[in-house]
């Protein structure tokens, strides 16, 4: 018997929908929509049976599952119990029920929307999403804290991860590359909090960043040369400023004949056209407190994997000293990111993080930074949501000791324009050595002017 036949066979049975008053005109209030949604779900289970609904929802073909259950839902709506609903309201109700039964509830439509880059749940009454760098409130929210926990459990189930009061903080990467952070009570005071950063493979080249207006063509060419010429580069910026996006674009400039080892907390970098990439991902401790593999462990292990380049998604702690040592021991052209608001702050953070990993005097650590890094690139996100690759600085030794920063590219926030302050030394050296062609460099110099 088909799903539709099952529904029609039960058409004469008394249902909870008969106890629901017809929705009044002018659209449904959130509470009314929530009530009708629950009634429709209850009716669906009553008509088909819980086992049948669960079996259909568990199908490996989500589209087929939604299609079959949509037939049943529409048949229920056409039965007269939801007569006051407009066609648009009925379809919206069906879609929400299918999201609850087959997907991730209020999150499903946001996760399916390619223009949405991040989703944030602040308890049951607040759901936000980011689109084009701007945060917006969602039209639909969760019904209860329990529904949030159920959705998170559904997300984490394939990963074998727990999320409850005994394990209230979880970080995970989904198979599609999305990153999930969830915090449960008692740590989260106002109910479960969830942040999902969606993976995007739309930006995998410097050319794409130029198209988006994140930097001018001449600046992109300069950074591309820096990667090709094996400059050690750190990208710094605030949260959501586009550090990982720039790192991915820079990494894709690595010549195809080189071996890359990437190290990340949650794997985000993609090298679709590069043939020799080793991707490593850190692992948190198990419930028993064992099995943790840190970024620092992976950096040390990467040195045994014959890398030409090491790319660390982000340095946050003591692994900074291992990254600097790798840059200082023949792995030129390595790349990383860190959180910092200015170039000076970035240097200070590198020094402090390195001291966590090795108890050495500050001047020795500063010497490591000065000799390891060649370039420091800043990325910034503005209030209107736009992201820009802003300043570029060379990194070297200061005359009296410490780290010296030399501004190469400046960025004017008022006009949002770039200016070449001074040509970096690696360009002329490459020209003298023949690794860059004179015509190529000459054309670039003219484009800057």
GROMACS .gro file of C-alpha atoms in nm:
model
  449
    1UNK     CA    1   0.000   0.000   0.000
    2UNK     CA    2   0.137   0.343  -0.094
    3UNK     CA    3   0.186   0.627   0.153
    4UNK     CA    4  -0.109   0.812  -0.001
    5UNK     CA    5  -0.331   0.505   0.027
    6UNK     CA    6  -0.235   0.463   0.392
    7UNK     CA    7  -0.339   0.820   0.460
    8UNK     CA    8  -0.666   0.794   0.268
    9UNK     CA    9  -0.747   0.464   0.440
   10UNK     CA   10  -0.739   0.647   0.774
   11UNK     CA   11  -0.928   0.953   0.651
   12UNK     CA   12  -1.240   0.886   0.854
   13UNK     CA   13  -1.060   0.834   1.184
   14UNK     CA   14  -1.085   1.092   1.459
   15UNK     CA   15  -0.761   1.287   1.493
   16UNK     CA   16  -0.608   1.556   1.714
   17UNK     CA   17  -0.649   1.801   1.425
   18UNK     CA   18  -1.021   1.808   1.490
   19UNK     CA   19  -0.946   1.973   1.822
   20UNK     CA   20  -0.752   2.254   1.658
   21UNK     CA   21  -0.951   2.565   1.576
   22UNK     CA   22  -0.910   2.702   1.225
   23UNK     CA   23  -0.636   2.960   1.189
   24UNK     CA   24  -0.775   3.309   1.153
   25UNK     CA   25  -0.694   3.521   0.849
   26UNK     CA   26  -0.396   3.749   0.818
   27UNK     CA   27  -0.129   3.480   0.849
   28UNK     CA   28  -0.025   3.249   1.129
   29UNK     CA   29   0.130   3.370   1.450
   30UNK     CA   30   0.448   3.185   1.554
   31UNK     CA   31   0.263   3.008   1.835
   32UNK     CA   32  -0.023   2.908   1.605
   33UNK     CA   33   0.218   2.782   1.339
   34UNK     CA   34   0.404   2.580   1.602
   35UNK     CA   35   0.077   2.429   1.726
   36UNK     CA   36  -0.038   2.332   1.378
   37UNK     CA   37   0.304   2.188   1.298
   38UNK     CA   38   0.286   1.961   1.601
   39UNK     CA   39  -0.067   1.856   1.508
   40UNK     CA   40   0.042   1.770   1.153
   41UNK     CA   41   0.336   1.565   1.282
   42UNK     CA   42   0.110   1.384   1.525
   43UNK     CA   43  -0.145   1.321   1.250
   44UNK     CA   44   0.127   1.189   1.019
   45UNK     CA   45   0.238   0.935   1.279
   46UNK     CA   46  -0.123   0.841   1.357
   47UNK     CA   47  -0.205   0.779   0.992
   48UNK     CA   48   0.112   0.599   0.881
   49UNK     CA   49   0.239   0.455   1.206
   50UNK     CA   50   0.559   0.550   1.383
   51UNK     CA   51   0.753   0.259   1.233
   52UNK     CA   52   0.658   0.354   0.877
   53UNK     CA   53   0.746   0.721   0.927
   54UNK     CA   54   1.080   0.629   1.086
   55UNK     CA   55   1.158   0.384   0.806
   56UNK     CA   56   1.084   0.639   0.534
   57UNK     CA   57   1.279   0.914   0.714
   58UNK     CA   58   1.581   0.683   0.756
   59UNK     CA   59   1.608   0.620   0.381
   60UNK     CA   60   1.946   0.685   0.224
   61UNK     CA   61   1.775   0.902  -0.036
   62UNK     CA   62   1.663   1.217   0.153
   63UNK     CA   63   1.482   1.359  -0.149
   64UNK     CA   64   1.279   1.042  -0.192
   65UNK     CA   65   1.194   1.041   0.181
   66UNK     CA   66   1.075   1.399   0.170
   67UNK     CA   67   0.876   1.334  -0.145
   68UNK     CA   68   0.689   1.037   0.002
   69UNK     CA   69   0.613   1.207   0.332
   70UNK     CA   70   0.514   1.529   0.153
   71UNK     CA   71   0.241   1.333  -0.028
   72UNK     CA   72   0.108   1.214   0.307
   73UNK     CA   73   0.123   1.559   0.465
   74UNK     CA   74  -0.060   1.724   0.175
   75UNK     CA   75  -0.328   1.456   0.185
   76UNK     CA   76  -0.382   1.534   0.554
   77UNK     CA   77  -0.403   1.907   0.484
   78UNK     CA   78  -0.655   1.843   0.206
   79UNK     CA   79  -0.878   1.653   0.444
   80UNK     CA   80  -1.051   1.967   0.565
   81UNK     CA   81  -0.898   1.992   0.913
   82UNK     CA   82  -0.658   2.267   0.802
   83UNK     CA   83  -0.907   2.439   0.570
   84UNK     CA   84  -0.825   2.791   0.688
   85UNK     CA   85  -0.465   2.767   0.571
   86UNK     CA   86  -0.372   2.936   0.246
   87UNK     CA   87  -0.181   2.724  -0.010
   88UNK     CA   88   0.139   2.910   0.083
   89UNK     CA   89   0.086   2.850   0.455
   90UNK     CA   90   0.011   2.485   0.390
   91UNK     CA   91   0.330   2.434   0.189
   92UNK     CA   92   0.532   2.616   0.454
   93UNK     CA   93   0.384   2.392   0.720
   94UNK     CA   94   0.461   2.078   0.519
   95UNK     CA   95   0.819   2.195   0.460
   96UNK     CA   96   0.872   2.260   0.832
   97UNK     CA   97   0.733   1.920   0.928
   98UNK     CA   98   0.958   1.747   0.674
   99UNK     CA   99   1.256   1.940   0.810
  100UNK     CA  100   1.170   1.814   1.158
  101UNK     CA  101   1.110   1.453   1.054
  102UNK     CA  102   1.377   1.405   0.785
  103UNK     CA  103   1.626   1.681   0.857
  104UNK     CA  104   1.750   1.920   1.121
  105UNK     CA  105   1.438   2.118   1.199
  106UNK     CA  106   1.472   2.498   1.171
  107UNK     CA  107   1.838   2.456   1.072
  108UNK     CA  108   1.767   2.256   0.759
  109UNK     CA  109   1.663   2.537   0.523
  110UNK     CA  110   1.953   2.754   0.639
  111UNK     CA  111   2.204   2.475   0.586
  112UNK     CA  112   2.060   2.405   0.240
  113UNK     CA  113   2.090   2.773   0.143
  114UNK     CA  114   2.429   2.821  -0.026
  115UNK     CA  115   2.422   3.195   0.039
  116UNK     CA  116   2.421   3.134   0.417
  117UNK     CA  117   2.773   3.106   0.558
  118UNK     CA  118   2.710   3.064   0.930
  119UNK     CA  119   2.420   2.960   1.153
  120UNK     CA  120   2.392   3.051   1.522
  121UNK     CA  121   2.144   2.915   1.777
  122UNK     CA  122   2.112   3.114   2.101
  123UNK     CA  123   1.864   2.894   2.282
  124UNK     CA  124   1.518   2.801   2.161
  125UNK     CA  125   1.393   3.155   2.097
  126UNK     CA  126   1.683   3.296   1.895
  127UNK     CA  127   1.817   3.166   1.564
  128UNK     CA  128   2.045   3.378   1.346
  129UNK     CA  129   2.231   3.331   1.020
  130UNK     CA  130   2.504   3.514   0.830
  131UNK     CA  131   2.461   3.605   0.465
  132UNK     CA  132   2.703   3.830   0.273
  133UNK     CA  133   2.884   3.905   0.598
  134UNK     CA  134   2.571   4.037   0.774
  135UNK     CA  135   2.382   3.861   1.054
  136UNK     CA  136   2.004   3.824   1.020
  137UNK     CA  137   1.736   3.673   1.248
  138UNK     CA  138   1.567   3.361   1.113
  139UNK     CA  139   1.191   3.346   1.066
  140UNK     CA  140   1.159   3.006   1.237
  141UNK     CA  141   1.299   2.917   1.579
  142UNK     CA  142   1.312   2.601   1.787
  143UNK     CA  143   1.013   2.486   1.990
  144UNK     CA  144   1.215   2.386   2.295
  145UNK     CA  145   1.562   2.323   2.433
  146UNK     CA  146   1.491   1.953   2.394
  147UNK     CA  147   1.443   2.000   2.019
  148UNK     CA  148   1.783   2.170   1.995
  149UNK     CA  149   1.947   1.881   2.182
  150UNK     CA  150   1.771   1.631   1.955
  151UNK     CA  151   1.894   1.811   1.642
  152UNK     CA  152   2.251   1.829   1.773
  153UNK     CA  153   2.237   1.458   1.859
  154UNK     CA  154   2.122   1.391   1.504
  155UNK     CA  155   2.417   1.592   1.370
  156UNK     CA  156   2.671   1.419   1.594
  157UNK     CA  157   2.533   1.063   1.575
  158UNK     CA  158   2.736   0.964   1.263
  159UNK     CA  159   3.049   1.093   1.437
  160UNK     CA  160   2.995   0.893   1.755
  161UNK     CA  161   3.008   1.207   1.971
  162UNK     CA  162   2.814   1.281   2.290
  163UNK     CA  163   2.645   1.608   2.382
  164UNK     CA  164   2.481   1.633   2.723
  165UNK     CA  165   2.535   1.772   3.073
  166UNK     CA  166   2.831   1.541   3.129
  167UNK     CA  167   2.990   1.647   2.798
  168UNK     CA  168   2.856   2.002   2.751
  169UNK     CA  169   3.106   2.133   2.495
  170UNK     CA  170   3.164   1.969   2.160
  171UNK     CA  171   3.352   2.068   1.845
  172UNK     CA  172   3.309   1.858   1.534
  173UNK     CA  173   3.352   1.858   1.158
  174UNK     CA  174   3.077   1.713   0.944
  175UNK     CA  175   3.141   1.503   0.634
  176UNK     CA  176   3.059   1.798   0.410
  177UNK     CA  177   3.323   2.011   0.585
  178UNK     CA  178   3.088   2.220   0.801
  179UNK     CA  179   3.221   2.297   1.149
  180UNK     CA  180   2.993   2.260   1.451
  181UNK     CA  181   3.040   2.402   1.799
  182UNK     CA  182   2.773   2.324   2.057
  183UNK     CA  183   2.750   2.419   2.425
  184UNK     CA  184   2.489   2.270   2.657
  185UNK     CA  185   2.369   2.363   3.007
  186UNK     CA  186   2.497   2.409   3.271
  187UNK     CA  187   2.780   2.576   3.078
  188UNK     CA  188   2.532   2.757   2.852
  189UNK     CA  189   2.310   2.943   3.098
  190UNK     CA  190   2.022   3.029   2.863
  191UNK     CA  191   1.984   2.693   2.695
  192UNK     CA  192   2.182   2.503   2.429
  193UNK     CA  193   2.398   2.718   2.200
  194UNK     CA  194   2.503   2.598   1.856
  195UNK     CA  195   2.727   2.758   1.594
  196UNK     CA  196   2.767   2.600   1.251
  197UNK     CA  197   3.023   2.746   1.014
  198UNK     CA  198   2.941   2.618   0.669
  199UNK     CA  199   3.219   2.500   0.446
  200UNK     CA  200   3.250   2.686   0.120
  201UNK     CA  201   3.463   2.576  -0.172
  202UNK     CA  202   3.365   2.877  -0.380
  203UNK     CA  203   3.690   3.062  -0.303
  204UNK     CA  204   3.994   2.851  -0.388
  205UNK     CA  205   4.206   3.098  -0.583
  206UNK     CA  206   4.350   3.446  -0.560
  207UNK     CA  207   4.162   3.531  -0.881
  208UNK     CA  208   3.832   3.464  -0.705
  209UNK     CA  209   3.929   3.698  -0.420
  210UNK     CA  210   4.003   3.966  -0.678
  211UNK     CA  211   3.659   3.912  -0.833
  212UNK     CA  212   3.502   3.963  -0.491
  213UNK     CA  213   3.690   4.289  -0.443
  214UNK     CA  214   3.889   4.162  -0.144
  215UNK     CA  215   4.213   4.291  -0.297
  216UNK     CA  216   4.334   4.443  -0.627
  217UNK     CA  217   4.495   4.230  -0.902
  218UNK     CA  218   4.847   4.366  -0.844
  219UNK     CA  219   4.827   4.274  -0.473
  220UNK     CA  220   4.706   3.923  -0.560
  221UNK     CA  221   4.997   3.882  -0.802
  222UNK     CA  222   5.243   3.990  -0.533
  223UNK     CA  223   5.105   3.733  -0.286
  224UNK     CA  224   5.107   3.465  -0.555
  225UNK     CA  225   5.474   3.536  -0.623
  226UNK     CA  226   5.545   3.521  -0.250
  227UNK     CA  227   5.404   3.168  -0.234
  228UNK     CA  228   5.582   3.053  -0.549
  229UNK     CA  229   5.910   3.198  -0.420
  230UNK     CA  230   5.875   3.008  -0.090
  231UNK     CA  231   5.823   3.298   0.144
  232UNK     CA  232   5.706   3.194   0.493
  233UNK     CA  233   5.373   3.369   0.542
  234UNK     CA  234   5.140   3.424   0.838
  235UNK     CA  235   4.786   3.553   0.786
  236UNK     CA  236   4.643   3.744   1.083
  237UNK     CA  237   4.302   3.892   1.154
  238UNK     CA  238   3.997   3.877   1.374
  239UNK     CA  239   3.728   3.610   1.394
  240UNK     CA  240   3.540   3.579   1.066
  241UNK     CA  241   3.777   3.812   0.882
  242UNK     CA  242   3.855   3.559   0.608
  243UNK     CA  243   4.189   3.422   0.732
  244UNK     CA  244   4.115   3.062   0.637
  245UNK     CA  245   3.973   3.169   0.300
  246UNK     CA  246   4.292   3.359   0.219
  247UNK     CA  247   4.507   3.073   0.348
  248UNK     CA  248   4.324   2.833   0.117
  249UNK     CA  249   4.369   3.066  -0.180
  250UNK     CA  250   4.740   3.110  -0.103
  251UNK     CA  251   4.789   2.735  -0.060
  252UNK     CA  252   4.644   2.674  -0.405
  253UNK     CA  253   4.932   2.882  -0.549
  254UNK     CA  254   5.185   2.618  -0.437
  255UNK     CA  255   5.344   2.455  -0.747
  256UNK     CA  256   5.203   2.112  -0.832
  257UNK     CA  257   5.538   1.936  -0.793
  258UNK     CA  258   5.561   2.006  -0.420
  259UNK     CA  259   5.434   1.797  -0.130
  260UNK     CA  260   5.202   1.976   0.114
  261UNK     CA  261   5.112   1.865   0.467
  262UNK     CA  262   4.815   2.050   0.617
  263UNK     CA  263   4.738   2.052   0.990
  264UNK     CA  264   4.407   2.179   1.124
  265UNK     CA  265   4.176   2.162   1.424
  266UNK     CA  266   3.886   2.101   1.187
  267UNK     CA  267   3.982   2.026   0.828
  268UNK     CA  268   3.867   2.310   0.602
  269UNK     CA  269   4.142   2.356   0.344
  270UNK     CA  270   4.079   2.206   0.001
  271UNK     CA  271   4.329   2.133  -0.277
  272UNK     CA  272   4.112   1.993  -0.550
  273UNK     CA  273   4.375   2.026  -0.823
  274UNK     CA  274   4.691   1.947  -0.622
  275UNK     CA  275   4.806   1.583  -0.650
  276UNK     CA  276   5.026   1.553  -0.338
  277UNK     CA  277   4.850   1.675  -0.024
  278UNK     CA  278   4.847   1.510   0.319
  279UNK     CA  279   4.563   1.637   0.539
  280UNK     CA  280   4.594   1.592   0.915
  281UNK     CA  281   4.332   1.683   1.173
  282UNK     CA  282   4.366   1.719   1.551
  283UNK     CA  283   4.154   1.500   1.777
  284UNK     CA  284   4.003   1.581   2.114
  285UNK     CA  285   4.026   1.344   2.408
  286UNK     CA  286   3.766   1.071   2.447
  287UNK     CA  287   3.509   1.066   2.725
  288UNK     CA  288   3.766   0.874   2.931
  289UNK     CA  289   4.017   1.155   2.877
  290UNK     CA  290   4.252   0.963   2.648
  291UNK     CA  291   4.341   0.969   2.281
  292UNK     CA  292   4.394   1.343   2.237
  293UNK     CA  293   4.611   1.443   1.941
  294UNK     CA  294   4.707   1.810   1.942
  295UNK     CA  295   4.814   2.048   1.669
  296UNK     CA  296   5.160   2.038   1.825
  297UNK     CA  297   5.172   1.658   1.796
  298UNK     CA  298   5.079   1.685   1.429
  299UNK     CA  299   5.335   1.957   1.352
  300UNK     CA  300   5.608   1.736   1.500
  301UNK     CA  301   5.483   1.436   1.305
  302UNK     CA  302   5.458   1.637   0.982
  303UNK     CA  303   5.834   1.690   0.989
  304UNK     CA  304   5.874   1.312   0.941
  305UNK     CA  305   5.648   1.305   0.635
  306UNK     CA  306   5.892   1.464   0.389
  307UNK     CA  307   5.694   1.786   0.343
  308UNK     CA  308   5.797   2.060   0.104
  309UNK     CA  309   5.547   2.290   0.271
  310UNK     CA  310   5.366   2.276   0.604
  311UNK     CA  311   5.033   2.458   0.627
  312UNK     CA  312   4.890   2.501   0.978
  313UNK     CA  313   4.529   2.615   0.970
  314UNK     CA  314   4.570   2.823   1.284
  315UNK     CA  315   4.823   2.848   1.567
  316UNK     CA  316   4.658   2.913   1.903
  317UNK     CA  317   4.911   2.796   2.159
  318UNK     CA  318   5.237   2.618   2.219
  319UNK     CA  319   5.243   2.467   1.868
  320UNK     CA  320   5.361   2.810   1.747
  321UNK     CA  321   5.718   2.729   1.851
  322UNK     CA  322   5.717   2.406   1.645
  323UNK     CA  323   5.578   2.592   1.346
  324UNK     CA  324   5.853   2.854   1.372
  325UNK     CA  325   6.119   2.585   1.404
  326UNK     CA  326   5.983   2.410   1.095
  327UNK     CA  327   6.009   2.737   0.902
  328UNK     CA  328   6.366   2.777   1.029
  329UNK     CA  329   6.477   2.426   0.935
  330UNK     CA  330   6.435   2.408   0.560
  331UNK     CA  331   6.058   2.407   0.517
  332UNK     CA  332   6.046   2.744   0.347
  333UNK     CA  333   5.717   2.853   0.199
  334UNK     CA  334   5.511   2.732   0.493
  335UNK     CA  335   5.185   2.906   0.580
  336UNK     CA  336   4.970   2.962   0.888
  337UNK     CA  337   4.710   3.193   1.044
  338UNK     CA  338   4.655   3.345   1.387
  339UNK     CA  339   4.416   3.580   1.563
  340UNK     CA  340   4.545   3.937   1.587
  341UNK     CA  341   4.417   4.285   1.510
  342UNK     CA  342   4.741   4.448   1.389
  343UNK     CA  343   5.084   4.332   1.266
  344UNK     CA  344   5.242   4.432   1.599
  345UNK     CA  345   4.980   4.232   1.789
  346UNK     CA  346   5.046   3.934   1.563
  347UNK     CA  347   5.418   3.938   1.645
  348UNK     CA  348   5.345   3.973   2.017
  349UNK     CA  349   5.101   3.682   2.007
  350UNK     CA  350   5.351   3.461   1.825
  351UNK     CA  351   5.612   3.537   2.090
  352UNK     CA  352   5.372   3.468   2.378
  353UNK     CA  353   5.237   3.146   2.224
  354UNK     CA  354   5.590   3.022   2.155
  355UNK     CA  355   5.685   3.077   2.518
  356UNK     CA  356   5.401   2.844   2.617
  357UNK     CA  357   5.575   2.570   2.423
  358UNK     CA  358   5.936   2.638   2.523
  359UNK     CA  359   6.066   2.814   2.831
  360UNK     CA  360   6.315   3.045   2.660
  361UNK     CA  361   6.394   3.414   2.710
  362UNK     CA  362   6.181   3.655   2.511
  363UNK     CA  363   6.473   3.777   2.302
  364UNK     CA  364   6.546   3.422   2.184
  365UNK     CA  365   6.182   3.370   2.087
  366UNK     CA  366   6.180   3.704   1.904
  367UNK     CA  367   6.489   3.591   1.714
  368UNK     CA  368   6.299   3.278   1.611
  369UNK     CA  369   6.007   3.486   1.485
  370UNK     CA  370   6.234   3.729   1.301
  371UNK     CA  371   6.421   3.455   1.117
  372UNK     CA  372   6.125   3.223   1.055
  373UNK     CA  373   5.862   3.455   0.911
  374UNK     CA  374   5.906   3.652   0.590
  375UNK     CA  375   5.565   3.813   0.543
  376UNK     CA  376   5.266   3.902   0.758
  377UNK     CA  377   4.931   3.958   0.582
  378UNK     CA  378   4.633   4.116   0.758
  379UNK     CA  379   4.268   4.043   0.682
  380UNK     CA  380   3.978   4.246   0.817
  381UNK     CA  381   3.601   4.231   0.831
  382UNK     CA  382   3.411   4.561   0.827
  383UNK     CA  383   3.074   4.642   0.991
  384UNK     CA  384   2.893   4.609   0.658
  385UNK     CA  385   3.013   4.249   0.633
  386UNK     CA  386   3.274   4.305   0.360
  387UNK     CA  387   3.609   4.134   0.404
  388UNK     CA  388   3.936   4.276   0.275
  389UNK     CA  389   4.298   4.166   0.255
  390UNK     CA  390   4.446   4.479   0.406
  391UNK     CA  391   4.812   4.540   0.490
  392UNK     CA  392   5.123   4.340   0.405
  393UNK     CA  393   5.445   4.363   0.606
  394UNK     CA  394   5.789   4.211   0.582
  395UNK     CA  395   5.928   4.051   0.898
  396UNK     CA  396   6.295   4.070   0.993
  397UNK     CA  397   6.548   4.142   1.265
  398UNK     CA  398   6.552   4.485   1.428
  399UNK     CA  399   6.891   4.655   1.464
  400UNK     CA  400   6.880   4.661   1.841
  401UNK     CA  401   6.728   4.314   1.867
  402UNK     CA  402   6.373   4.197   1.841
  403UNK     CA  403   6.141   4.190   1.542
  404UNK     CA  404   6.125   4.457   1.274
  405UNK     CA  405   5.816   4.506   1.056
  406UNK     CA  406   5.841   4.680   0.721
  407UNK     CA  407   5.519   4.798   0.559
  408UNK     CA  408   5.485   4.682   0.199
  409UNK     CA  409   5.116   4.739   0.130
  410UNK     CA  410   4.900   4.985   0.323
  411UNK     CA  411   4.521   4.998   0.331
  412UNK     CA  412   4.310   5.311   0.371
  413UNK     CA  413   3.992   5.219   0.561
  414UNK     CA  414   3.811   5.537   0.460
  415UNK     CA  415   3.844   5.491   0.085
  416UNK     CA  416   3.905   5.116   0.110
  417UNK     CA  417   4.199   5.140  -0.123
  418UNK     CA  418   4.549   4.992  -0.130
  419UNK     CA  419   4.888   5.154  -0.178
  420UNK     CA  420   5.225   4.991  -0.244
  421UNK     CA  421   5.453   5.151   0.015
  422UNK     CA  422   5.766   4.971  -0.097
  423UNK     CA  423   5.852   4.677  -0.318
  424UNK     CA  424   5.953   4.374  -0.108
  425UNK     CA  425   6.309   4.255  -0.152
  426UNK     CA  426   6.215   3.906  -0.271
  427UNK     CA  427   6.086   4.048  -0.601
  428UNK     CA  428   6.421   4.197  -0.703
  429UNK     CA  429   6.609   3.890  -0.576
  430UNK     CA  430   6.388   3.663  -0.785
  431UNK     CA  431   6.442   3.891  -1.084
  432UNK     CA  432   6.820   3.876  -1.039
  433UNK     CA  433   6.811   3.497  -0.999
  434UNK     CA  434   6.587   3.451  -1.302
  435UNK     CA  435   6.298   3.291  -1.113
  436UNK     CA  436   6.077   3.583  -1.219
  437UNK     CA  437   6.085   3.713  -1.575
  438UNK     CA  438   6.171   4.075  -1.642
  439UNK     CA  439   5.866   4.131  -1.860
  440UNK     CA  440   5.637   3.987  -1.594
  441UNK     CA  441   5.781   4.209  -1.321
  442UNK     CA  442   5.786   4.515  -1.546
  443UNK     CA  443   5.419   4.472  -1.631
  444UNK     CA  444   5.338   4.430  -1.262
  445UNK     CA  445   5.527   4.747  -1.168
  446UNK     CA  446   5.339   4.944  -1.432
  447UNK     CA  447   5.004   4.807  -1.307
  448UNK     CA  448   5.080   4.930  -0.955
  449UNK     CA  449   5.154   5.278  -1.079
   0.00000   0.00000   0.00000
